[in-house]
Tab-separated table of C-alpha atoms and ligand atoms in Angstrom:
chain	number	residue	atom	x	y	z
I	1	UNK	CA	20.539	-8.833	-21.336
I	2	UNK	CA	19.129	-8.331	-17.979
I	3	UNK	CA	17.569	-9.696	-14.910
I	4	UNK	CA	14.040	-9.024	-14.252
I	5	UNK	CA	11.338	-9.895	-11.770
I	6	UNK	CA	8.458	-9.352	-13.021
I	7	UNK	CA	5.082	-9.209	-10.382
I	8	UNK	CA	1.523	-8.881	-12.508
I	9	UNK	CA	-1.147	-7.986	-10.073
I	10	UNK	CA	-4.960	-9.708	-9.653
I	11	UNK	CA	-6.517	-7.502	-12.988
I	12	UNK	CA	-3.175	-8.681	-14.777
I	13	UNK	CA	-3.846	-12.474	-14.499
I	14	UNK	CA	-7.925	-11.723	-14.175
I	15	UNK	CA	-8.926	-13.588	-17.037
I	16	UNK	CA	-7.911	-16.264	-19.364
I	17	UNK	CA	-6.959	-13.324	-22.176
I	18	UNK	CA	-5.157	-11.438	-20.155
I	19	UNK	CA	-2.973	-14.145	-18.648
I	20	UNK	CA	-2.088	-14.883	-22.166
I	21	UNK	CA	-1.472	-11.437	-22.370
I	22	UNK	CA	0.871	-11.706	-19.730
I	23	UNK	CA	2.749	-14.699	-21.074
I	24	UNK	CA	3.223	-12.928	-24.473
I	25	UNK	CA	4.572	-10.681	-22.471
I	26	UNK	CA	7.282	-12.350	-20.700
I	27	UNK	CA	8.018	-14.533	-23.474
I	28	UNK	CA	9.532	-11.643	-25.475
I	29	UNK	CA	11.549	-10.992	-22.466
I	30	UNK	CA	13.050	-14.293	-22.749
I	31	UNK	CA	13.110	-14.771	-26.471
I	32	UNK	CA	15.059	-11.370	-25.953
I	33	UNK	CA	17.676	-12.951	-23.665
I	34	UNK	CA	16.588	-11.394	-20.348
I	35	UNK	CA	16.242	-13.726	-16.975
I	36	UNK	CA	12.962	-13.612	-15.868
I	37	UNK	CA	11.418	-14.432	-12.501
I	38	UNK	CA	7.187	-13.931	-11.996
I	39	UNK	CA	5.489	-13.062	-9.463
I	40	UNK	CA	1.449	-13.384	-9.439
I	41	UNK	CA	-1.220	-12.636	-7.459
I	42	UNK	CA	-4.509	-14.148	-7.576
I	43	UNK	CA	-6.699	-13.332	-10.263
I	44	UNK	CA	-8.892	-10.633	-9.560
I	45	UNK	CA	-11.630	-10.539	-7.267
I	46	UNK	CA	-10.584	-14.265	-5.703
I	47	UNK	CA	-9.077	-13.076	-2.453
I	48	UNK	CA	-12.097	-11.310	-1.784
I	49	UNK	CA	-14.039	-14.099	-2.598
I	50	UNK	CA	-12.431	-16.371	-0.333
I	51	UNK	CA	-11.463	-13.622	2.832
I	52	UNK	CA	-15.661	-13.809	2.303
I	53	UNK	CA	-16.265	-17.536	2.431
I	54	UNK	CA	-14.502	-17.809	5.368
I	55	UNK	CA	-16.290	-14.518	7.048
I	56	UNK	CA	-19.446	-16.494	6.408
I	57	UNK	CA	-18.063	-19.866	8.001
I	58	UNK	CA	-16.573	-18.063	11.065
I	59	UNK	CA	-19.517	-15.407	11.195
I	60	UNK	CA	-17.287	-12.506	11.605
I	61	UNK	CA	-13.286	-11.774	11.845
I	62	UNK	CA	-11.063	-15.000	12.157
I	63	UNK	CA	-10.082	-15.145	16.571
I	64	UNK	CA	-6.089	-16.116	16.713
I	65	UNK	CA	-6.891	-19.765	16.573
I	66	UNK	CA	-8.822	-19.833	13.222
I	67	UNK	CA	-6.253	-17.330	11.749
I	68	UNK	CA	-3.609	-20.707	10.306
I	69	UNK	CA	-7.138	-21.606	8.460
I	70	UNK	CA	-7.734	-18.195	6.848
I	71	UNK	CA	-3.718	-18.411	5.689
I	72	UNK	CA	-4.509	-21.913	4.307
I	73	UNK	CA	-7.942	-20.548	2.553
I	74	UNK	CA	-6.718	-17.079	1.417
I	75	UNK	CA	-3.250	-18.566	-0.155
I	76	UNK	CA	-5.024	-20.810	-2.308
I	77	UNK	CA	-5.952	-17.799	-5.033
I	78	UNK	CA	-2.098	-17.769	-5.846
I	79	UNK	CA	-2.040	-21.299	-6.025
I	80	UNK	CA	-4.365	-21.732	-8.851
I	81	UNK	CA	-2.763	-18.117	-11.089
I	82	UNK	CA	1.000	-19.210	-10.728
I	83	UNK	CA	0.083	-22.789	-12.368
I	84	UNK	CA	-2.102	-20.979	-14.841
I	85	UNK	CA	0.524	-18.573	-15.540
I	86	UNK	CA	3.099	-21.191	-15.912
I	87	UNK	CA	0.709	-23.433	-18.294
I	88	UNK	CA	0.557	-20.319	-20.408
I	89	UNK	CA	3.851	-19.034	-20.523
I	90	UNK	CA	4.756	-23.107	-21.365
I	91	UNK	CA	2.285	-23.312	-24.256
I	92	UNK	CA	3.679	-20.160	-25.630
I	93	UNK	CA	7.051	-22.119	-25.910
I	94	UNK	CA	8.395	-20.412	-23.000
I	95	UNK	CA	9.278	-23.327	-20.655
I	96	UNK	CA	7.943	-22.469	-16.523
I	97	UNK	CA	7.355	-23.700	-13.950
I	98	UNK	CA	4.983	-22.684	-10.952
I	99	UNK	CA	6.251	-22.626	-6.865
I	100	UNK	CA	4.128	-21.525	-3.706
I	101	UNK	CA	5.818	-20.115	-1.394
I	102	UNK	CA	6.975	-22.374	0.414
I	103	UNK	CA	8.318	-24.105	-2.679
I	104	UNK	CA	11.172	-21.402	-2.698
I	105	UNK	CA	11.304	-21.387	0.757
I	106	UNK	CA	9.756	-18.074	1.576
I	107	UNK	CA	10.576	-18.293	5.399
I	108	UNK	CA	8.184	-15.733	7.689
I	109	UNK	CA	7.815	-15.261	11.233
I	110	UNK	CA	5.014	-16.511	12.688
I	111	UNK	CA	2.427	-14.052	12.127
I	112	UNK	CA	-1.022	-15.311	10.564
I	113	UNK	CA	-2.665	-12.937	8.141
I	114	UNK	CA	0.157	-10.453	8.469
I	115	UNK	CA	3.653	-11.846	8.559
I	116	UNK	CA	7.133	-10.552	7.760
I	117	UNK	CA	9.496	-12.219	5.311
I	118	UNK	CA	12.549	-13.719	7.082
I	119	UNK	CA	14.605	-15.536	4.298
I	120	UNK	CA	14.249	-16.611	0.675
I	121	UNK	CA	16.283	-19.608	-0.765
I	122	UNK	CA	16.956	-18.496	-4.589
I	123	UNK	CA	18.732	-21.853	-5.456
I	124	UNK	CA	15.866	-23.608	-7.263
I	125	UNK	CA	15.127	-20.338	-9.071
I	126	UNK	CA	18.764	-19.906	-10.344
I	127	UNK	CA	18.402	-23.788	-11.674
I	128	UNK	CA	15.691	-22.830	-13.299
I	129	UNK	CA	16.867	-19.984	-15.001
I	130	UNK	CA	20.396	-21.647	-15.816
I	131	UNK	CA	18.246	-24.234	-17.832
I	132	UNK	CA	15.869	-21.868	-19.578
I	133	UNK	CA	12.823	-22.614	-17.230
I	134	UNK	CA	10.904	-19.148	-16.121
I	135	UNK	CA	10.071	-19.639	-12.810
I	136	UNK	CA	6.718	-18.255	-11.821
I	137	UNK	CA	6.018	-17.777	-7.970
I	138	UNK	CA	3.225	-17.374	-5.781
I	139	UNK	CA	3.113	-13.985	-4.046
I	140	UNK	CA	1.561	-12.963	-0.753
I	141	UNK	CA	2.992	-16.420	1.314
I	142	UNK	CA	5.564	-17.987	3.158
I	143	UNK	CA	5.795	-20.705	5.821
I	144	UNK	CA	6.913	-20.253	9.273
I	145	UNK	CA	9.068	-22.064	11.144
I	146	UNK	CA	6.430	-24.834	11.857
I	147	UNK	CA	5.603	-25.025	8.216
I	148	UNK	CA	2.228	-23.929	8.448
I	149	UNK	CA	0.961	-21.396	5.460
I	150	UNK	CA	1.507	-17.991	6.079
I	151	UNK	CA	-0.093	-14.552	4.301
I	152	UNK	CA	1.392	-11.023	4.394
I	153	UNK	CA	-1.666	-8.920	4.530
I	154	UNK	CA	-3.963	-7.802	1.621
I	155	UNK	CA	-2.149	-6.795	-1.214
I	156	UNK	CA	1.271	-7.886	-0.359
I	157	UNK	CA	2.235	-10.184	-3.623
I	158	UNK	CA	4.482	-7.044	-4.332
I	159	UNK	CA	6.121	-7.407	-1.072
I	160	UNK	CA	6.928	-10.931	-2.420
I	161	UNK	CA	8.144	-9.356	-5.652
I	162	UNK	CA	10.612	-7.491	-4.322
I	163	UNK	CA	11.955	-9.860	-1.746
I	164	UNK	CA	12.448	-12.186	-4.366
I	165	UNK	CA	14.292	-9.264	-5.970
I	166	UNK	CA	16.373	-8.403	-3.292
I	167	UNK	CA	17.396	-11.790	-2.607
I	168	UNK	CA	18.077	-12.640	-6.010
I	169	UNK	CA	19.981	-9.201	-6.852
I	170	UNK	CA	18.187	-8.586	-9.899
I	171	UNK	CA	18.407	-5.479	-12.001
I	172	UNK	CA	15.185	-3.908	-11.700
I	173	UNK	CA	12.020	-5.340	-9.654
I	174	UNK	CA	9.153	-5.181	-11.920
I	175	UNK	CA	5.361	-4.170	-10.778
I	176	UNK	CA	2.983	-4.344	-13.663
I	177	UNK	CA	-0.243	-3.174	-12.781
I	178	UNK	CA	-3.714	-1.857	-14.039
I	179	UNK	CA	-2.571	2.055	-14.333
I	180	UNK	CA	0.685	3.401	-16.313
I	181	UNK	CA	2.625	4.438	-13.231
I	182	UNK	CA	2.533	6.672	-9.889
I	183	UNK	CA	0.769	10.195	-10.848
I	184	UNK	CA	1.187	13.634	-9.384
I	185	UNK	CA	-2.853	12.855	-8.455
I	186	UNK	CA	-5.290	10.102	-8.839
I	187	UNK	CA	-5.887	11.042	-12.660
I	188	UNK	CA	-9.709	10.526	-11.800
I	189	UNK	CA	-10.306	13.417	-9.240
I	190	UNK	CA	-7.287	15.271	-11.185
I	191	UNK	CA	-8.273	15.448	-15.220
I	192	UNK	CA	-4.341	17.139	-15.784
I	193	UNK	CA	-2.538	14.773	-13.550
I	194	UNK	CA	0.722	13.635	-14.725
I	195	UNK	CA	2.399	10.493	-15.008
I	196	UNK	CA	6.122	10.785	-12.791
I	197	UNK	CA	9.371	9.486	-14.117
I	198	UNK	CA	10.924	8.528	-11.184
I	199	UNK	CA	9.805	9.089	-7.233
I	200	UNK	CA	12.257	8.400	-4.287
I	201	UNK	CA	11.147	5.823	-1.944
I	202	UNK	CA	10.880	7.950	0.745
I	203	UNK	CA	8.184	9.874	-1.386
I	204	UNK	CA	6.737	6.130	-2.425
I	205	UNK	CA	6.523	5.206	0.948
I	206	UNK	CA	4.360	8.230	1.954
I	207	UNK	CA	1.857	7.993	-0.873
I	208	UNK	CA	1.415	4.080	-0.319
I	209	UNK	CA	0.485	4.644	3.333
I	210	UNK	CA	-1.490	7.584	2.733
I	211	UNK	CA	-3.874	6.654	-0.004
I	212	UNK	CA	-1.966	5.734	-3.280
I	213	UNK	CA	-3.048	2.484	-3.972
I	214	UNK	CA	-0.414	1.574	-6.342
I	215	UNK	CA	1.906	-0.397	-4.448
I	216	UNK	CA	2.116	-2.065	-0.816
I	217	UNK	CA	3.616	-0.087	1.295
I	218	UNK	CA	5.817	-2.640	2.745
I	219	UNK	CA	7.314	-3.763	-0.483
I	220	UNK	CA	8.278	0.151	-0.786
I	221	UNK	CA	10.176	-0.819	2.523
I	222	UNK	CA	12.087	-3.423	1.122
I	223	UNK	CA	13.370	-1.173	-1.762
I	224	UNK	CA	14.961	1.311	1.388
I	225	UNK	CA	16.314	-0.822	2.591
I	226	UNK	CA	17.718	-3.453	0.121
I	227	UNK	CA	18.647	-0.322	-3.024
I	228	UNK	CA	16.271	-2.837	-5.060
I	229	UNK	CA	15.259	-0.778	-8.262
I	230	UNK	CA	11.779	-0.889	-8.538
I	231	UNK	CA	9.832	0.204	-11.307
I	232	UNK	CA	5.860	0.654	-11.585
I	233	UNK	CA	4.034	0.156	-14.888
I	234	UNK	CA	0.985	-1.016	-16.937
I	235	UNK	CA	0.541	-4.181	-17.767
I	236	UNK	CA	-2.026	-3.552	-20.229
I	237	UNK	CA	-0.041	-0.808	-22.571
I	238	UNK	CA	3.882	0.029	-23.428
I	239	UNK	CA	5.397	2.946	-21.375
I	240	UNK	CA	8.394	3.809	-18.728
I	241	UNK	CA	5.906	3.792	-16.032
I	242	UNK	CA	7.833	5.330	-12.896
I	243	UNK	CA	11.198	3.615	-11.186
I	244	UNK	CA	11.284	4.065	-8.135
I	245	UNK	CA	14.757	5.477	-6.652
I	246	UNK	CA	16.855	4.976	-3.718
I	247	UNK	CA	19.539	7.439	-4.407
I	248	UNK	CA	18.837	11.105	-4.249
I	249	UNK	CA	19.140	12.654	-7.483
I	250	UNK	CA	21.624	15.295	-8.748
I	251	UNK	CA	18.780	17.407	-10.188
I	252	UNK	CA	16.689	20.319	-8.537
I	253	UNK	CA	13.534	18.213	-6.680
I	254	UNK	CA	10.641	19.683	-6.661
I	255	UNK	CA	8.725	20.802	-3.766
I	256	UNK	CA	6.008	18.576	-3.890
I	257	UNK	CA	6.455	15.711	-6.215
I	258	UNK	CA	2.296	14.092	-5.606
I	259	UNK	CA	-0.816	14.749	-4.029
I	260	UNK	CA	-2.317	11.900	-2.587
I	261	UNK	CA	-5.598	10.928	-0.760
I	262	UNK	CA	-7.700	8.559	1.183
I	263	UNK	CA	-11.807	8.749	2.318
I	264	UNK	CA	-10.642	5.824	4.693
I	265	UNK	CA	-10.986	8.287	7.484
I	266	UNK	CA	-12.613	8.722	10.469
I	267	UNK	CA	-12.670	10.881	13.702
I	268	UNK	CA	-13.452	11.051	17.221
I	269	UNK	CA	-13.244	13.446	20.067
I	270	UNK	CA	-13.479	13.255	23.453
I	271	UNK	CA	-14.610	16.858	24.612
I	272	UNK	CA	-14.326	18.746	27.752
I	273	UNK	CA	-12.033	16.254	29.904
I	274	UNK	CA	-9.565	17.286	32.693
I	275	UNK	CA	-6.478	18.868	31.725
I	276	UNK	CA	-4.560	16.507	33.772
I	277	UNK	CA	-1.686	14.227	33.002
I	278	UNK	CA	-2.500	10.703	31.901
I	279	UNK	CA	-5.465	11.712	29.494
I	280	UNK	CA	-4.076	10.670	25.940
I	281	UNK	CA	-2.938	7.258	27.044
I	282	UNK	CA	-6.189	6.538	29.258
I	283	UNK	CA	-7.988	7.319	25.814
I	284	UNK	CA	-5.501	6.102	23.342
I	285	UNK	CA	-4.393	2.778	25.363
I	286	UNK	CA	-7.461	1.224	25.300
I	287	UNK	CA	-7.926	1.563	21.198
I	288	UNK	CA	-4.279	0.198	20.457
I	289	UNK	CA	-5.268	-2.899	22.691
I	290	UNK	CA	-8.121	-3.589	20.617
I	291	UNK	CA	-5.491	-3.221	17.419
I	292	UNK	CA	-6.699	-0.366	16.182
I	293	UNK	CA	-4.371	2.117	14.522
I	294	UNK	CA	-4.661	5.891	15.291
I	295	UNK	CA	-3.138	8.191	12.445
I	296	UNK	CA	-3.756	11.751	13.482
I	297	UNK	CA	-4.037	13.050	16.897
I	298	UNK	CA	-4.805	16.389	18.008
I	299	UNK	CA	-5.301	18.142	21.254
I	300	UNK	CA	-6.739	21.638	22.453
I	301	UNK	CA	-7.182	23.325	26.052
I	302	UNK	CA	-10.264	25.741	26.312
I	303	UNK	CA	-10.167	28.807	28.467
I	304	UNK	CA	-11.964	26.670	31.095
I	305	UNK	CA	-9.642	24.532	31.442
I	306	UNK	CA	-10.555	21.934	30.069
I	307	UNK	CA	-9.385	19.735	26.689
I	308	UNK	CA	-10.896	17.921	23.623
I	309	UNK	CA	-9.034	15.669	22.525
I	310	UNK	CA	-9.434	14.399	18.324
I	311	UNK	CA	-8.033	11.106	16.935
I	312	UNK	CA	-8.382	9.842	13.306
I	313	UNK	CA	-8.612	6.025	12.663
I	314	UNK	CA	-9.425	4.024	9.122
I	315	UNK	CA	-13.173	4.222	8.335
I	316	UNK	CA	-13.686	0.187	9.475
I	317	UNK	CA	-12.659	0.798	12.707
I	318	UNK	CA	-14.615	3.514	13.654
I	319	UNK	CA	-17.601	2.140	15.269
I	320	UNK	CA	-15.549	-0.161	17.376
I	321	UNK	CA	-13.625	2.647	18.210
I	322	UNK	CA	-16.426	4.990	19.382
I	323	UNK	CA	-17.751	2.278	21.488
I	324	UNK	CA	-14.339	1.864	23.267
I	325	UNK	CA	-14.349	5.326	24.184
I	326	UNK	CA	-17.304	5.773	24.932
I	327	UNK	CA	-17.065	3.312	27.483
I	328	UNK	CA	-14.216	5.242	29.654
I	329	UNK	CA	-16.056	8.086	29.165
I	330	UNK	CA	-17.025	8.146	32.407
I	331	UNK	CA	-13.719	7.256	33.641
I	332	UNK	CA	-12.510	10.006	31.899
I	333	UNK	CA	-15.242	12.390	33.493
I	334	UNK	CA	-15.435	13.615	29.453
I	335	UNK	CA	-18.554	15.540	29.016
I	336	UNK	CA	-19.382	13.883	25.657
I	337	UNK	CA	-17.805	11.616	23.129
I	338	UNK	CA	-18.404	13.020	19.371
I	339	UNK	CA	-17.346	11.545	15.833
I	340	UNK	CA	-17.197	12.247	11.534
I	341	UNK	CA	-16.712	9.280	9.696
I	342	UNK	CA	-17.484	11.565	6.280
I	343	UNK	CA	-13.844	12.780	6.448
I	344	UNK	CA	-11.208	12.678	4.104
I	345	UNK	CA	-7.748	12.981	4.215
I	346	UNK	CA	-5.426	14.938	1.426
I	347	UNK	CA	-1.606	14.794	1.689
I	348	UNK	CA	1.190	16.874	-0.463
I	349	UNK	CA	4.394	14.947	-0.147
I	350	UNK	CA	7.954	15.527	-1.551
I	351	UNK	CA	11.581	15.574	-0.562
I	352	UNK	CA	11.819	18.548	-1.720
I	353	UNK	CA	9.803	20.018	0.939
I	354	UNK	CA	13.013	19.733	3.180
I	355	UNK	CA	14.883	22.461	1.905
I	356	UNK	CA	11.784	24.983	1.380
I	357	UNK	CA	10.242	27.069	3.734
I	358	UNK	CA	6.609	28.411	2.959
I	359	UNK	CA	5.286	25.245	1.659
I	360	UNK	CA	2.147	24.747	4.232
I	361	UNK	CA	1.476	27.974	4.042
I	362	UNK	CA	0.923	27.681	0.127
I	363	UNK	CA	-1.487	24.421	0.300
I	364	UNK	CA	-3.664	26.085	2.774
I	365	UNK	CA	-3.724	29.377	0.728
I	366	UNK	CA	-4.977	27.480	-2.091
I	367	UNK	CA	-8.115	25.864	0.341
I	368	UNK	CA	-8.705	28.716	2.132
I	369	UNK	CA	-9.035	30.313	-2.160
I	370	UNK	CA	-11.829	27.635	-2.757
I	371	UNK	CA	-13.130	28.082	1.270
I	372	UNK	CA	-12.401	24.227	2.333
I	373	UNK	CA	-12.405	24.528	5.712
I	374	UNK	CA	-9.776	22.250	7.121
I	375	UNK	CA	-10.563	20.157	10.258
I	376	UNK	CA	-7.101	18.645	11.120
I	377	UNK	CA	-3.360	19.419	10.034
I	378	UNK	CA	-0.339	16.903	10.595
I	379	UNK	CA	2.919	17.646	8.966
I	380	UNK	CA	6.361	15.620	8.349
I	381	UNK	CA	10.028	16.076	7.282
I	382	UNK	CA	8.045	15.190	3.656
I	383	UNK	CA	4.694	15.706	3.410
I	384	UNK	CA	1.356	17.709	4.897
I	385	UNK	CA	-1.587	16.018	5.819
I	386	UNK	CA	-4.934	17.953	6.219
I	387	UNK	CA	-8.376	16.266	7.207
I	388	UNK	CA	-11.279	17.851	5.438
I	389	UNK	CA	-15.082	17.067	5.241
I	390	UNK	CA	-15.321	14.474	2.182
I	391	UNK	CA	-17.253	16.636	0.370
I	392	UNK	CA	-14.698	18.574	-0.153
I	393	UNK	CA	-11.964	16.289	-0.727
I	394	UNK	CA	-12.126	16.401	-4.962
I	395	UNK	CA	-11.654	20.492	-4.832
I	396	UNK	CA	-9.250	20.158	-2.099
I	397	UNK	CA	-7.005	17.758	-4.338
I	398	UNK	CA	-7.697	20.109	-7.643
I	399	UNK	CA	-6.578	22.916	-5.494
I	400	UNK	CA	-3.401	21.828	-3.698
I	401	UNK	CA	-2.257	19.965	-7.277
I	402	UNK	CA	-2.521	23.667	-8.745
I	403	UNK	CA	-0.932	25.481	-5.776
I	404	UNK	CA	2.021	23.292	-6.535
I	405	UNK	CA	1.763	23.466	-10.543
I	406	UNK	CA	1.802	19.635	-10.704
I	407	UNK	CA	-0.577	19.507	-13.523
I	408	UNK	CA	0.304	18.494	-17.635
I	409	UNK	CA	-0.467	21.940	-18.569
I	410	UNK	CA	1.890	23.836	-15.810
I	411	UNK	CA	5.348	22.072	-16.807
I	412	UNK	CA	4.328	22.027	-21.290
G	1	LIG	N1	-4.084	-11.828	-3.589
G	1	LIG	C1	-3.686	-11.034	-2.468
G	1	LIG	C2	-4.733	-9.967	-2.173
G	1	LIG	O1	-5.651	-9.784	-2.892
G	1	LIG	C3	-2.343	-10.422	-2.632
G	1	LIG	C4	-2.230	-9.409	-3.753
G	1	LIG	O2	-3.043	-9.371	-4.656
G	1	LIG	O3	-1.279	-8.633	-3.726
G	1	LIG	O4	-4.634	-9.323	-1.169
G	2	MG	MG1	-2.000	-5.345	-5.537
């Protein structure tokens, strides 16, 4: 017997089959003795729909006073899955029953449209269970301390998952979603790539921020930092999928455990400004004002004296961005202002990679073998980022996946 949450993503609960699906699903759980909690997200496609509604009443990005609307608008997708879910699951003979958020008391700072989890009370859930009700709660809110609505950012019903998790001290947090686990490369750029066993969080943590869009990287936080045992797998067919680990393991790690990616890349640089101190912030302090986050940053002195300076932000941001620096250009007494937003962004990560030497050296071997020129390099304890034209980015993936004998074929 054990003790389950159990979060089913937007394509899980997308249609009126497939929350049945889900039901069926959980049902066997219980009939099988387990404690389950659920965690939903909208059904598929309904966030969007409504982030767009209100785009098209506001005409544009919600200001700071509209954002407590958006929260009430873009919360109400969960609303209507959780009761759906619960109707199912109830019909099945599998007694539920549906909370929001802040039904459970999902307690958040007061951030709109991004806020952090604070506290969770677990004592209606634990009635629940100790009568035989499955419980089946909204992810992605909370309520702050006003008791206004609150959202965690796109995608973040896993975040709820494992909060709920951690406060409840399950066994193993659950994440069923549309693919069969975390891969050594996004199986459609990499025909051979392999489903993983187990990652470390550490390793998790990398691939959600840099590309993987399996899980939110935030909920990967939670798992750090609460030992929650996660585990990733498909809703849609039977498997291990991948657990995701806090401990180290006693076994040999490999060097690089994934390859991930991202096209959400862009870059500008300021060329031919004055060597002089106070440069990066003038450039840089402006952008973070105006929220935007800058990933890569590199900088180069010519013989004349004189720098360019390169910065990568996410694609959306990149006009906004350009127009920000273009406008202390002049300030800057930069001779031009250039940008790429056809980049892409390919990153090897492992734990492993702490104990070898060598290992950047072997990834850009294996571009420089298939001539990808590479435009940008970053590097961490864990993993090594390079910035290539986006062209390029499916080879560039093949290549480093090979370098580092990742694929089905290398470990039969
Ligand atoms: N429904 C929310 C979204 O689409 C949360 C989630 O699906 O994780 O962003
Ligand atoms: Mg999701």
């Amino acid at each position: 017997m054990a003790f389950y949450v159990q979060k089913f993503g937007g394509t899980s609960v997308g249609s009126v089959e497939r929350i049945d699906a889900v039901a069926n699903r959980v049902a066997g759980f219980v009939r099988g003795g387990d404690r389950v909690v659920v965690v939903v997200s909208a059904m598929s496609g309904e966030t969007n729909r409504l982030e767009a509604l209100g785009g098209e009443v506001l005409r544009g990005h919600p200001s700071e006073t509209q954002a407590r609307e958006m929260d009430v608008l873009l919360s109400a997708g969960e609303q209507a899955s959780i009761a759906l879910v619960a109707m199912a699951l109830t019909r099945q003979g599998c007694p539920a029953r549906s909370y929001l958020g802040d039904q459970v008391r999902i307690r958040t700072d007061a951030n709109h449209m991004k806020a952090r989890i604070e506290s969770i009370d677990t004592e209606c859930l634990l009635a629940d269970l100790d009568r035989g009700v499955t419980p089946v709660v909204a992810g992605f809110q909370g309520m702050n301390e006003s008791g206004d609505i609150t959202t965690f950012g796109r995608g973040a019903s896993d975040t709820t998952a494992v909060a709920v998790a951690a406060a409840l001290g399950v066994d193993e947090c659950r994440i069923y979603t549309d693919v069969p686990g975390v891969f050594t490369a996004d199986p459609r750029i990499v025909p051979d790539a392999r489903r993983l066993d187990s990652v470390t969080f550490e390793e998790m943590l990398e691939l959600a921020s840099l590309g993987s869009k399996v899980l939110h990287a935030r909920s990967v936080e939670f798992v750090g930092k609460y030992g929650v045992p996660m585990r990733v797998l498909s809703s849609f067919e039977e498997g291990l999928g991948t657990l995701v680990t806090t401990e180290d393991q006693d076994m040999e790690q490999p060097v690089v455990s994934a390859i991930a990616h991202t096209r959400d890349e862009a870059k500008l640089t300021v060329q031919g400004v004055p060597d002089v101190p106070g440069v990066a912030s003038r450039i840089l302090g402006p952008v973070g004002e105006a929220s935007i986050e800058v990933d890569m940053i590199v900088q180069n002195v010519g013989a004349d004296g004189l720098a360019d300076f390169t910065f990568t932000v996410r694609r959306a941001d990149y006009e906004r961005a350009r127009e920000i620096v273009e406008s202390v250009q002049g300030e800057l007494e930069a001779r031009a202002v250039t940008g790429d937003d056809r980049i892409a962004k390919v990153s090897a990560v492992g734990v492993g990679m702490r104990s070898h030497a060598g290992v950047a050296t072997r990834m850009f071997d294996a571009l420089a073998a298939k001539n990808i020129n590479i435009l940008m390099i970053s590097t961490s304890e864990i993993k090594i980022s390079v910035v290539v034209d986006e062209h390029s980015l499916e080879a560039a993936v093949n290549a480093i996946h090979d370098a580092f004998e990742l694929g089905a074929d290398a470990t039969a």
